[in-house]
Coordinates of C-alpha atoms in Angstrom, one line a residue:
Chain A
M20 CA -35.5 37.7 26.1
S21 CA -32.0 36.3 26.0
R22 CA -30.2 36.8 22.8
V23 CA -26.8 35.9 21.4
N24 CA -25.5 37.1 18.0
T25 CA -24.4 34.3 15.8
V26 CA -23.3 34.5 12.2
L27 CA -26.7 33.2 11.1
G28 CA -28.6 35.6 13.3
P29 CA -29.5 36.1 16.9
I30 CA -30.5 33.0 18.9
A31 CA -31.8 32.5 22.4
A32 CA -29.0 31.7 24.9
E33 CA -31.0 28.5 25.7
E34 CA -30.1 27.2 22.3
L35 CA -26.3 27.5 22.6
G36 CA -25.7 24.1 24.0
L37 CA -22.1 23.3 24.9
V38 CA -19.9 26.4 24.2
A39 CA -16.3 26.4 23.1
V40 CA -15.7 30.0 24.1
H41 CA -12.4 30.7 22.4
E42 CA -11.7 29.0 19.1
H43 CA -10.6 29.8 15.5
I44 CA -11.9 28.6 12.2
G45 CA -8.6 29.9 10.9
Y46 CA -6.3 32.5 12.1
G47 CA -3.5 34.3 10.3
M48 CA -1.6 37.4 11.2
P49 CA -2.2 40.4 8.9
G50 CA 0.1 40.1 5.9
S51 CA 0.2 36.3 6.0
E52 CA -2.3 36.3 3.0
L53 CA 0.6 37.6 0.9
D54 CA 2.8 34.6 1.6
T55 CA 1.9 31.7 -0.6
Q56 CA 3.5 29.1 1.7
W57 CA 0.3 29.1 3.7
W58 CA -2.3 29.1 1.0
K59 CA -4.8 26.3 0.8
T60 CA -7.3 25.5 -1.8
P61 CA -11.0 26.0 -0.8
E62 CA -11.3 22.2 -1.0
Q63 CA -8.5 21.8 1.5
R64 CA -9.9 24.4 3.9
Y65 CA -13.3 22.7 3.9
E66 CA -11.8 19.2 4.2
E67 CA -9.8 20.3 7.2
T68 CA -12.6 22.1 8.9
V69 CA -15.9 20.4 8.3
P70 CA -15.1 17.0 9.9
K71 CA -14.0 18.8 13.1
L72 CA -17.1 20.8 13.3
R73 CA -19.3 17.8 12.5
R74 CA -17.6 15.8 15.2
F75 CA -18.1 18.7 17.6
A76 CA -21.8 18.7 16.8
E77 CA -22.1 14.9 17.2
Y78 CA -20.4 15.0 20.6
S79 CA -22.7 17.8 21.6
R80 CA -26.0 16.0 21.0
E81 CA -26.6 15.4 24.7
Y82 CA -26.2 19.1 25.3
G83 CA -28.8 20.0 22.7
G84 CA -26.3 21.6 20.4
C85 CA -23.0 23.5 20.4
T86 CA -21.5 26.9 19.9
F87 CA -18.1 27.8 18.5
V88 CA -17.0 31.3 19.5
D89 CA -14.5 32.4 16.9
A90 CA -11.8 34.7 18.4
T91 CA -10.4 35.8 15.1
G92 CA -10.6 39.6 15.0
I93 CA -10.5 42.2 12.2
C94 CA -7.5 41.9 9.9
N95 CA -6.6 38.3 10.9
G96 CA -8.4 36.4 8.2
R97 CA -11.9 36.6 9.7
D98 CA -14.2 35.4 6.9
V99 CA -17.8 35.6 8.0
D100 CA -19.4 34.4 4.7
Y101 CA -17.3 31.2 5.1
Y102 CA -18.4 30.9 8.7
K103 CA -22.0 31.2 7.7
S104 CA -21.7 28.3 5.2
L105 CA -19.9 26.2 7.8
S106 CA -22.6 26.9 10.4
A107 CA -25.5 26.3 8.1
K108 CA -24.1 22.9 6.8
T109 CA -22.8 21.5 10.2
G110 CA -25.4 22.9 12.6
V111 CA -22.7 24.3 14.8
H112 CA -23.6 27.8 16.0
I113 CA -20.7 30.2 15.3
V114 CA -20.3 33.5 17.1
A115 CA -18.0 35.9 15.3
A116 CA -15.9 38.6 17.0
T117 CA -15.3 42.2 16.3
G118 CA -12.2 43.8 17.7
F119 CA -8.6 42.9 17.4
V120 CA -6.4 40.1 18.8
G121 CA -4.0 42.8 19.9
G122 CA -2.6 46.1 18.9
D123 CA 0.0 44.4 16.8
T124 CA -2.7 42.8 14.6
A125 CA -4.5 46.1 14.0
L126 CA -3.4 47.4 10.6
R127 CA -2.4 51.0 10.1
F128 CA -5.8 52.3 9.4
F129 CA -7.0 51.2 12.8
A130 CA -3.7 51.8 14.5
D131 CA -4.1 55.4 13.6
A132 CA -7.8 55.6 14.7
T133 CA -9.2 57.3 17.8
V134 CA -11.0 55.5 20.6
D135 CA -14.2 57.0 19.3
Y136 CA -13.7 55.7 15.8
L137 CA -12.7 52.2 17.1
M138 CA -15.9 52.2 19.2
R139 CA -18.1 53.1 16.2
Q140 CA -16.4 50.3 14.2
F141 CA -17.1 47.7 16.9
V142 CA -20.7 49.0 17.5
H143 CA -21.5 48.9 13.8
E144 CA -20.2 45.3 13.6
I145 CA -22.4 44.3 16.6
T146 CA -25.6 46.2 15.7
V147 CA -25.6 46.5 11.9
G148 CA -23.2 43.8 10.7
I149 CA -19.7 42.9 9.7
G150 CA -18.9 44.3 6.2
D151 CA -21.7 43.5 3.9
T152 CA -22.4 40.0 5.4
G153 CA -25.4 41.1 7.5
S154 CA -23.9 39.0 10.3
R155 CA -23.5 40.7 13.7
A156 CA -20.6 40.2 16.0
G157 CA -21.4 38.6 19.3
I158 CA -18.3 39.4 21.2
I159 CA -15.3 41.8 21.2
K160 CA -11.7 40.7 21.0
V161 CA -9.0 42.7 22.6
G162 CA -5.5 41.8 23.6
V163 CA -1.9 42.5 24.6
S164 CA 0.7 42.9 21.9
R165 CA 3.6 40.5 21.6
G166 CA 6.1 41.1 24.3
F167 CA 3.8 40.7 27.4
R168 CA 3.5 44.5 27.8
M169 CA 0.3 46.5 27.3
R170 CA 0.9 49.1 24.7
E171 CA -0.9 52.4 24.1
L172 CA -2.7 51.0 21.0
D173 CA -3.7 47.9 23.0
L174 CA -5.3 50.1 25.7
R175 CA -7.0 52.4 23.1
I176 CA -8.7 49.2 21.8
Y177 CA -9.6 48.1 25.3
R178 CA -11.2 51.4 26.0
A179 CA -13.2 51.4 22.7
A180 CA -14.2 47.8 23.4
A181 CA -15.4 48.7 26.9
R182 CA -17.6 51.5 25.6
A183 CA -19.0 49.3 22.8
A184 CA -19.7 46.5 25.3
L185 CA -21.6 48.9 27.6
L186 CA -23.6 50.3 24.7
T187 CA -24.5 47.0 22.9
G188 CA -24.4 44.4 25.7
V189 CA -21.9 42.0 24.1
P190 CA -19.0 40.7 26.3
I191 CA -15.3 41.1 25.8
F192 CA -12.6 38.4 25.7
T193 CA -8.9 39.1 25.8
H194 CA -5.8 37.6 24.2
L195 CA -3.5 37.2 27.2
A196 CA -4.2 38.1 30.8
V197 CA -0.7 39.4 31.5
D198 CA 0.0 43.0 32.5
V199 CA -3.7 43.2 33.5
E200 CA -3.6 46.2 35.8
P201 CA -3.9 48.8 33.0
A202 CA -6.8 46.9 31.5
L203 CA -8.5 46.7 34.9
A204 CA -8.1 50.5 35.2
V205 CA -9.7 51.1 31.8
F206 CA -12.7 48.9 32.6
A207 CA -13.1 50.6 35.9
E208 CA -12.9 54.0 34.4
E209 CA -15.5 53.1 31.8
G210 CA -17.8 51.5 34.3
L211 CA -17.9 48.0 32.7
P212 CA -18.7 45.2 35.2
L213 CA -15.9 42.7 35.1
D214 CA -18.2 39.7 34.7
R215 CA -18.5 41.0 31.1
V216 CA -14.8 40.3 30.5
L217 CA -13.1 37.0 30.0
F218 CA -9.3 37.4 30.6
G219 CA -8.0 34.8 28.2
H220 CA -4.9 32.6 28.0
A221 CA -4.4 32.8 31.7
D222 CA -3.5 29.1 31.6
D223 CA -0.8 29.1 28.9
G224 CA 2.7 28.0 29.6
V225 CA 4.4 31.4 29.0
S226 CA 1.9 33.4 31.1
Q227 CA 2.5 31.6 34.4
G228 CA 3.7 34.0 37.0
R229 CA 2.6 37.0 35.0
V230 CA -1.2 36.9 35.6
N231 CA -2.7 38.7 38.6
E232 CA -5.5 36.2 39.2
T233 CA -6.3 37.8 42.6
A234 CA -7.0 41.2 41.0
I235 CA -9.2 39.7 38.2
L236 CA -11.2 37.4 40.5
G237 CA -11.4 40.0 43.2
G238 CA -12.9 42.5 40.7
G239 CA -15.5 39.9 39.5
G240 CA -13.7 39.1 36.2
R241 CA -13.7 35.8 34.5
I242 CA -10.5 33.8 33.8
G243 CA -10.0 31.9 30.6
F244 CA -8.5 28.5 30.7
D245 CA -8.8 28.6 26.9
T246 CA -5.6 27.0 25.6
F247 CA -6.5 23.6 26.9
G248 CA -4.8 21.0 24.7
Y249 CA -1.6 23.0 23.8
D250 CA 0.1 20.3 25.8
L251 CA 3.8 19.9 26.0
E252 CA 3.1 16.2 25.6
L253 CA 2.2 16.8 21.9
P254 CA 4.8 15.7 19.4
D255 CA 5.5 19.3 18.3
P256 CA 4.1 21.6 21.0
P257 CA 4.1 25.4 20.4
F258 CA 6.2 27.7 22.6
W259 CA 3.1 28.6 24.7
G260 CA 2.4 24.9 25.6
R261 CA 2.1 23.6 29.1
H262 CA 2.1 20.2 30.8
R263 CA -1.4 18.8 30.6
R264 CA -1.4 17.8 34.3
E265 CA -0.2 21.2 35.4
R266 CA -2.9 23.1 33.5
L267 CA -5.6 20.7 34.7
E268 CA -4.5 21.1 38.4
H269 CA -4.4 24.9 38.0
F270 CA -8.0 24.8 36.7
L271 CA -9.1 22.4 39.4
R272 CA -7.5 24.6 42.1
L273 CA -9.6 27.6 41.1
I274 CA -12.8 25.5 41.0
G275 CA -11.8 24.1 44.4
E276 CA -11.4 27.6 45.8
G277 CA -15.0 28.4 44.8
H278 CA -14.4 30.3 41.6
V279 CA -16.3 27.9 39.3
D280 CA -18.6 30.7 38.1
Q281 CA -15.5 32.8 37.1
V282 CA -13.7 30.4 34.9
L283 CA -14.4 29.3 31.3
A284 CA -12.6 26.7 29.3
S285 CA -11.8 26.2 25.7
A286 CA -9.1 24.9 23.3
D287 CA -8.1 27.9 21.1
A288 CA -7.6 25.5 18.2
N289 CA -7.5 26.4 14.6
C290 CA -9.7 24.2 12.4
S291 CA -7.5 25.2 9.4
P292 CA -4.8 27.8 10.2
L293 CA -4.3 30.6 7.7
G294 CA -0.9 32.0 8.4
W295 CA 1.0 29.5 10.5
P296 CA 1.4 25.7 10.5
G297 CA -1.0 25.1 13.4
V298 CA -0.5 22.4 15.9
E299 CA -1.0 18.9 14.6
G300 CA -3.5 16.9 16.5
H301 CA -5.1 19.7 18.4
T302 CA -8.7 20.5 17.7
V303 CA -11.8 22.0 19.5
N304 CA -12.8 18.4 20.2
Y305 CA -10.0 18.2 22.9
I306 CA -12.9 19.4 25.1
Y307 CA -14.7 16.2 24.7
E308 CA -11.8 13.8 24.0
Q309 CA -9.5 14.8 26.8
L310 CA -10.7 17.6 29.0
I311 CA -14.2 16.5 30.1
P312 CA -12.9 12.9 30.8
D313 CA -10.1 14.4 32.8
L314 CA -12.5 16.5 34.8
R315 CA -14.8 13.5 35.4
A316 CA -11.8 11.5 36.6
E317 CA -11.1 14.2 39.1
G318 CA -14.6 13.9 40.5
I319 CA -16.2 16.9 38.7
D320 CA -19.8 15.8 38.3
D321 CA -22.1 16.3 35.3
A322 CA -23.9 19.2 36.9
M323 CA -20.6 21.1 37.4
I324 CA -19.5 20.3 33.8
H325 CA -22.9 21.6 32.6
R326 CA -22.3 24.8 34.6
I327 CA -18.8 25.3 33.2
F328 CA -19.6 24.6 29.5
V329 CA -23.3 25.5 29.1
E330 CA -24.7 27.7 31.8
N331 CA -21.8 30.1 32.5
P332 CA -20.9 30.7 28.9
A333 CA -24.5 31.3 28.1
D334 CA -24.7 33.9 30.8
F335 CA -21.5 35.5 29.5
L336 CA -22.5 35.6 25.9
T337 CA -26.1 36.9 26.4
L338 CA -26.5 40.5 25.3
T339 CA -26.6 42.4 28.6
T340 CA -27.3 46.0 28.9
N341 CA -28.2 47.8 32.1
Chain B
M92 CA 17.2 54.5 -29.8
T93 CA 17.7 50.9 -30.2
T94 CA 19.3 50.0 -26.9
A95 CA 16.0 49.0 -25.4
T96 CA 14.3 47.5 -28.4
S97 CA 14.9 43.9 -27.4
R98 CA 14.0 44.5 -23.8
T99 CA 10.6 44.2 -22.3
V100 CA 8.7 45.7 -19.4
N101 CA 6.5 43.7 -17.1
T102 CA 2.9 45.0 -17.2
V103 CA -0.2 43.5 -15.7
L104 CA -1.0 42.1 -19.1
G105 CA 2.4 40.6 -19.5
P106 CA 5.7 41.7 -21.0
V107 CA 5.6 44.5 -23.6
P108 CA 8.5 45.9 -25.7
A109 CA 10.1 48.7 -23.7
D110 CA 9.8 51.0 -26.7
D111 CA 6.0 50.7 -26.6
L112 CA 5.7 52.4 -23.3
G113 CA 5.5 56.0 -24.6
V114 CA 4.9 58.7 -22.1
V115 CA 5.1 57.2 -18.6
A116 CA 3.6 58.4 -15.3
I117 CA 6.2 56.8 -13.1
H118 CA 5.3 57.3 -9.5
E119 CA 1.5 57.1 -9.2
A120 CA -1.2 55.1 -7.4
L121 CA -4.2 53.5 -8.9
L122 CA -6.3 52.1 -6.1
S123 CA -4.6 53.3 -2.8
V124 CA -5.9 51.7 0.4
V125 CA -4.4 52.4 3.7
P126 CA -3.8 48.9 5.1
G127 CA -6.9 47.8 7.0
A128 CA -9.2 50.5 5.5
E129 CA -10.9 47.8 3.4
H130 CA -12.4 46.6 6.7
A131 CA -13.7 50.0 7.9
Y132 CA -17.4 50.1 8.5
D133 CA -17.8 53.5 6.8
I134 CA -15.7 52.9 3.7
S135 CA -17.3 51.6 0.6
M136 CA -15.3 49.2 -1.6
D137 CA -17.7 49.2 -4.5
R138 CA -15.6 47.6 -7.3
A139 CA -17.8 48.9 -10.1
E140 CA -17.5 52.4 -8.9
I141 CA -13.7 52.1 -8.3
F142 CA -13.3 50.8 -11.8
E143 CA -15.4 53.5 -13.4
V144 CA -13.3 56.3 -11.7
L145 CA -10.0 54.7 -12.5
A146 CA -11.0 54.0 -16.1
G147 CA -12.1 57.6 -16.6
K148 CA -8.7 58.9 -15.3
L149 CA -6.7 56.4 -17.4
A150 CA -8.7 57.3 -20.5
A151 CA -8.1 61.0 -19.9
F152 CA -4.4 60.2 -19.5
R153 CA -4.4 58.4 -22.8
A154 CA -6.3 61.1 -24.6
A155 CA -3.7 63.6 -23.4
G156 CA -0.9 61.4 -25.0
G157 CA 0.0 59.2 -22.1
R158 CA 0.6 55.5 -22.6
T159 CA 1.8 53.9 -19.4
V160 CA 0.9 54.4 -15.7
V161 CA 3.1 52.9 -13.0
D162 CA 1.4 52.0 -9.7
S163 CA 4.3 52.3 -7.4
T164 CA 2.5 51.5 -4.1
G165 CA 3.7 48.0 -3.6
M166 CA 1.8 44.8 -2.8
F167 CA -0.1 45.9 0.4
H168 CA -1.6 49.3 -0.2
G169 CA -4.7 48.5 -2.2
R170 CA -3.0 46.8 -5.2
D171 CA -5.7 44.8 -7.1
V172 CA -4.0 43.1 -10.0
K173 CA -7.2 41.7 -11.6
L174 CA -8.8 45.1 -11.5
Y175 CA -5.7 46.6 -13.1
E176 CA -5.7 44.0 -15.8
A177 CA -9.3 44.8 -16.7
L178 CA -8.5 48.5 -16.6
S179 CA -5.6 48.1 -18.9
R180 CA -7.6 46.0 -21.4
S181 CA -10.4 48.5 -21.5
T182 CA -8.5 51.7 -21.7
G183 CA -5.4 50.7 -23.7
V184 CA -3.1 52.2 -21.1
H185 CA -0.2 50.0 -20.1
V186 CA -0.3 49.4 -16.3
V187 CA 2.9 48.5 -14.5
A188 CA 2.2 47.2 -11.0
S189 CA 4.8 46.9 -8.2
T190 CA 5.7 44.5 -5.5
G191 CA 7.3 45.6 -2.2
L192 CA 6.2 46.9 1.2
G193 CA 6.9 49.8 3.4
P194 CA 7.4 51.8 5.5
E195 CA 7.3 49.7 8.6
E196 CA 4.1 51.3 9.9
D197 CA 2.2 50.0 6.8
L198 CA 3.2 46.4 7.4
G199 CA 1.1 43.7 9.0
G200 CA 1.9 41.9 12.2
Y201 CA 2.9 38.8 10.2
F202 CA 6.2 40.6 9.3
L203 CA 6.7 42.5 12.5
T204 CA 5.7 40.3 15.4
P205 CA 5.5 36.8 13.9
Q206 CA 4.3 33.8 15.9
T207 CA 7.8 32.9 17.0
D208 CA 9.5 33.2 20.3
P209 CA 10.8 35.8 20.4
P210 CA 8.7 37.6 17.8
T211 CA 11.7 38.7 15.6
P212 CA 10.8 40.9 12.6
W213 CA 11.4 39.6 9.2
P214 CA 15.0 39.9 7.9
A215 CA 16.1 41.1 4.5
E216 CA 16.4 37.7 2.9
K217 CA 12.8 36.8 3.6
F218 CA 11.6 40.1 2.1
A219 CA 13.9 39.4 -0.9
D220 CA 12.2 36.0 -1.4
L221 CA 8.7 37.4 -1.0
F222 CA 9.3 40.2 -3.5
G223 CA 11.4 38.2 -5.9
R224 CA 8.7 35.5 -6.3
E225 CA 6.3 38.3 -7.2
V226 CA 8.5 38.8 -10.3
T227 CA 9.5 35.2 -11.1
E228 CA 6.2 33.5 -10.2
G229 CA 3.7 36.4 -10.4
M230 CA 1.9 38.9 -8.3
V231 CA -0.5 37.5 -5.7
V232 CA -4.2 37.9 -5.4
P233 CA -4.1 37.1 -1.7
R234 CA -4.9 33.5 -0.9
V235 CA -6.3 32.9 -4.4
E236 CA -3.7 32.9 -7.2
R237 CA -0.7 34.5 -8.8
R238 CA -1.0 36.6 -11.9
R239 CA 1.7 38.3 -14.1
A240 CA 5.1 39.5 -13.0
A241 CA 5.6 42.7 -11.0
G242 CA 7.3 45.4 -13.0
L243 CA 9.3 46.9 -10.1
V244 CA 9.9 46.7 -6.4
A245 CA 8.6 49.8 -4.5
T246 CA 9.4 50.6 -0.9
C247 CA 9.5 53.6 1.4
A248 CA 11.3 54.6 4.5
T249 CA 9.8 56.0 7.6
R250 CA 9.8 59.8 7.7
G251 CA 12.7 60.7 10.0
G252 CA 14.8 57.8 8.8
P253 CA 14.6 54.1 8.2
T254 CA 13.8 51.8 11.0
P255 CA 15.6 48.5 11.2
T256 CA 12.7 46.8 9.4
D257 CA 12.8 49.6 6.8
E258 CA 16.4 48.7 6.2
S259 CA 15.5 45.1 5.8
L260 CA 12.9 46.1 3.3
F261 CA 15.4 48.2 1.3
R262 CA 18.0 45.4 1.3
G263 CA 15.4 42.8 0.5
A264 CA 14.1 45.0 -2.4
A265 CA 17.6 45.4 -3.7
R266 CA 18.3 41.6 -3.6
A267 CA 15.1 40.9 -5.4
A268 CA 16.0 43.4 -8.1
V269 CA 19.4 41.9 -8.5
A270 CA 18.0 38.5 -8.8
T271 CA 15.1 39.3 -11.2
G272 CA 16.2 42.3 -13.2
V273 CA 13.4 44.7 -12.3
P274 CA 14.1 48.1 -10.9
V275 CA 13.5 49.4 -7.4
S276 CA 11.7 52.6 -6.3
I277 CA 12.4 54.0 -2.9
R278 CA 10.9 57.0 -1.3
Y279 CA 13.5 58.3 1.1
G280 CA 12.8 59.0 4.8
A281 CA 15.6 61.3 6.0
D282 CA 18.8 60.9 3.9
P283 CA 18.4 59.8 0.3
L284 CA 22.1 59.2 -0.3
A285 CA 22.5 57.0 2.8
E286 CA 19.3 55.1 2.0
L287 CA 20.3 54.7 -1.7
Q288 CA 23.6 53.3 -0.4
L289 CA 21.7 50.5 1.4
L290 CA 20.6 49.2 -2.1
L291 CA 24.0 49.8 -3.7
D292 CA 25.7 47.8 -0.9
E293 CA 23.6 44.8 -2.0
G294 CA 25.1 44.9 -5.4
L295 CA 22.3 46.7 -7.2
P296 CA 23.6 49.1 -9.9
A297 CA 22.6 52.7 -9.2
D298 CA 20.8 53.0 -12.6
R299 CA 18.3 50.3 -11.4
V300 CA 17.0 52.6 -8.6
V301 CA 14.7 55.6 -8.6
V302 CA 14.8 57.8 -5.5
G303 CA 11.5 59.5 -4.8
N304 CA 10.5 62.5 -2.7
L305 CA 13.4 64.6 -4.1
D306 CA 11.2 67.6 -4.5
R307 CA 10.9 68.0 -0.8
T308 CA 12.0 71.5 0.3
E309 CA 14.8 70.0 2.5
A310 CA 16.0 67.8 -0.3
V311 CA 16.4 70.6 -2.7
A312 CA 18.0 72.8 -0.1
A313 CA 20.6 70.1 0.6
G314 CA 21.4 69.6 -3.1
W315 CA 20.3 66.0 -3.0
P316 CA 18.7 65.8 -6.4
A317 CA 22.0 66.5 -8.1
A318 CA 23.9 64.3 -5.6
V319 CA 21.5 61.3 -6.3
A320 CA 22.0 61.8 -10.1
E321 CA 25.8 61.9 -9.6
R322 CA 25.6 58.6 -7.9
G323 CA 23.9 57.3 -11.0
A324 CA 20.4 56.7 -9.7
Y325 CA 17.2 58.2 -11.1
V326 CA 15.9 61.4 -9.5
A327 CA 12.1 61.5 -9.0
I328 CA 10.7 64.9 -8.8
D329 CA 7.4 63.4 -8.0
H330 CA 5.0 65.8 -6.5
V331 CA 4.6 67.9 -9.7
G332 CA 1.3 69.8 -9.4
R333 CA 1.5 70.1 -5.6
N334 CA 1.7 73.8 -4.8
D335 CA 0.2 74.0 -1.4
S336 CA 2.6 72.0 0.7
D337 CA 5.0 73.5 3.2
H338 CA 7.2 70.4 2.7
H339 CA 7.6 70.6 -1.0
I340 CA 8.9 73.1 -3.5
R341 CA 6.4 74.7 -6.0
D342 CA 6.1 73.9 -9.7
A343 CA 8.1 77.0 -10.7
E344 CA 11.0 75.8 -8.5
R345 CA 10.5 72.3 -9.9
A346 CA 10.9 73.6 -13.4
D347 CA 14.1 75.5 -12.3
L348 CA 15.4 72.3 -10.6
V349 CA 14.8 70.3 -13.8
A350 CA 16.5 72.9 -15.9
Q351 CA 19.5 72.9 -13.5
L352 CA 19.8 69.1 -13.6
V353 CA 19.6 69.1 -17.4
A354 CA 22.2 71.8 -17.6
A355 CA 24.5 69.8 -15.3
G356 CA 24.2 66.8 -17.7
H357 CA 21.7 64.8 -15.7
A358 CA 18.8 64.8 -18.2
H359 CA 19.1 61.0 -18.5
R360 CA 18.6 60.7 -14.7
V361 CA 15.4 62.8 -14.2
L362 CA 11.9 61.4 -13.8
L363 CA 8.8 63.4 -13.3
S364 CA 5.6 62.4 -11.6
G365 CA 2.6 63.7 -9.7
N366 CA 2.0 61.1 -7.1
A367 CA -1.5 61.2 -8.3
I368 CA -4.0 58.9 -6.6
G369 CA -6.7 57.3 -8.8
V370 CA -9.0 56.2 -5.9
A371 CA -8.1 56.8 -2.3
K372 CA -9.6 54.7 0.6
G373 CA -8.8 55.5 4.2
H374 CA -6.9 58.7 3.3
P375 CA -7.8 61.9 1.6
D376 CA -8.5 62.0 -2.1
Y377 CA -5.8 63.7 -4.3
E378 CA -7.5 64.7 -7.5
L379 CA -4.5 65.3 -9.8
P380 CA -4.9 64.1 -13.3
Y381 CA -2.3 61.4 -14.4
A382 CA -1.6 63.7 -17.4
H383 CA -0.7 66.7 -15.3
V384 CA 3.0 66.4 -15.9
L385 CA 2.4 66.0 -19.6
T386 CA -0.2 68.7 -20.2
A387 CA 0.7 71.4 -17.6
F388 CA 4.3 70.9 -16.5
A389 CA 6.1 70.0 -19.7
P390 CA 5.1 73.3 -21.3
L391 CA 6.5 75.0 -18.1
L392 CA 9.8 73.2 -18.7
T393 CA 10.0 74.6 -22.2
S394 CA 9.4 78.1 -20.9
H395 CA 12.3 77.5 -18.4
G396 CA 14.6 76.7 -21.3
V397 CA 14.5 72.9 -21.3
A398 CA 14.9 71.6 -24.8
D399 CA 12.2 69.4 -26.3
E400 CA 14.6 66.5 -26.7
D401 CA 15.4 66.7 -23.0
V402 CA 11.7 66.7 -22.2
Q403 CA 11.2 63.6 -24.3
Q404 CA 14.2 62.0 -22.7
I405 CA 12.6 62.6 -19.3
L406 CA 9.0 61.6 -20.1
V407 CA 9.7 58.6 -22.4
A408 CA 13.3 57.4 -22.6
N409 CA 14.2 57.5 -18.9
P410 CA 11.2 55.5 -17.6
R411 CA 11.7 53.1 -20.5
D412 CA 15.3 52.5 -19.5
L413 CA 14.5 52.2 -15.9
L414 CA 11.5 49.8 -16.3
A415 CA 13.1 47.5 -19.0
V416 CA 13.9 44.2 -17.3
R417 CA 17.6 43.4 -17.4

């Protein structure tokens, strides 16, 4: 039986449809909730979010449905009851994450915690539920703190995540793929197969030259092209933006080199950002409105697109214990 | 006697005349949550239970003659303004809540590694604005609404000495206090005089500052309580009731210290508190009654030769003068 944890309960992987594997309903760094400049009414939050998810669902009809993997970890505004209402009303499957975007988003209680405690936190959220929502996390978020250097706390979270992934069968995805050697060492020490790890943001503008793709691919890991759409061609691109053509060619190069089963793509867009302005005009629907047409124009056929957006993410998200 | 009559203090239920505060527990915590602990899988945040425990403790404080409790833990350590409003209404105890943040390790990434390139930590002027608006516009219920004005700005330095962000917090707190008229509470990290000076450099009068942690062993050995009083700031001897800590003096020594400060003419600069914690989440309980200073320590002061009028000055007049908005 293939199972994936969504906020409305486990579903068969066959039901996932097209998967946007690294997205955010709304992300805000811890503490941003204290700053009223970012506050939105509940009406505004739903108004900004629901049409994007409904369009995502409409675009996905030919795939039998769609799944939105929310990469907002603990302490960053993750709001599972809200996700449940969005999922129930729009028909989009939503997978919530346990874990942390990086050590610098883990508040003091968790920053002071041991590997063993962090593991129990993650396992509880995966097997029992997140808070009192009853919803189980389907993936673990880990990441590198700001500054492109893996810190001790980051690695403590990586190790706890590896142990929780081995025990529960959920996969791991990372914020940033830079300074990856310490992470690879942790996963090797813990015995986690690297096909259970998606090394994210390997495609962003500021990570180029800092990602050891050879080591990730050689170890069997997956590489996330998950900031598609943060294009420097936008009117007001973020600092991690990249030229659209350059990112696309990077992605095509890995496919051309035979790594199609080790790459996943997503847009990392916020439906309604919580603690930052967001990027005007960038949504999860970039996948349909720009990326898939670009891939088709480059000769990627429907079977390959299905493999990238349906079969491989389903394989990745399926609870897998050995 | 009449100096403060026209002044008010910001409580969670709105401004009250400063003369109505009565006996004040000045450096306490109501609900104290280590940042993030509210998300912990094994920590219950049962609001009814939290309310019941806090209400019981506040009622006991009132029964012992206390009238006002100051939650001096800032805006990001479990502060729950609406809970405090309901508690104040139901127990009749005035509750003064604080804005402020610190030390650095208690902050969120929003302030320390913002989504800018490079991720420069917040400077003093941004903290000043954040804290100041909690007085002028009201304290936040995160992402929902603002309530009544904060009664003070509370911050704390890293043990071992202020980090650059701690310094920004101190300067921001001072600027917010200058702009709004509420006082500042600091808990010193390494050197209370140098850390107090950060606030004075921002133009905040010394008598708008209370310096906490001055009953640490090292502080007493260095003579810092008297030195802080001589600068004109309030001296918080704020671990009254704690007699099992290697880092703090004992109650008998605290009583001696108070007697010495009074004898030196500093009665109007002394504040007493227990650093009691009503409900602790993510850190150990500390079951000290809010009334401990009033019921157990005040009699000890008398036996150490402190006159009743000085005890009243310390328990009633000093917190009133500090908390009255200018």
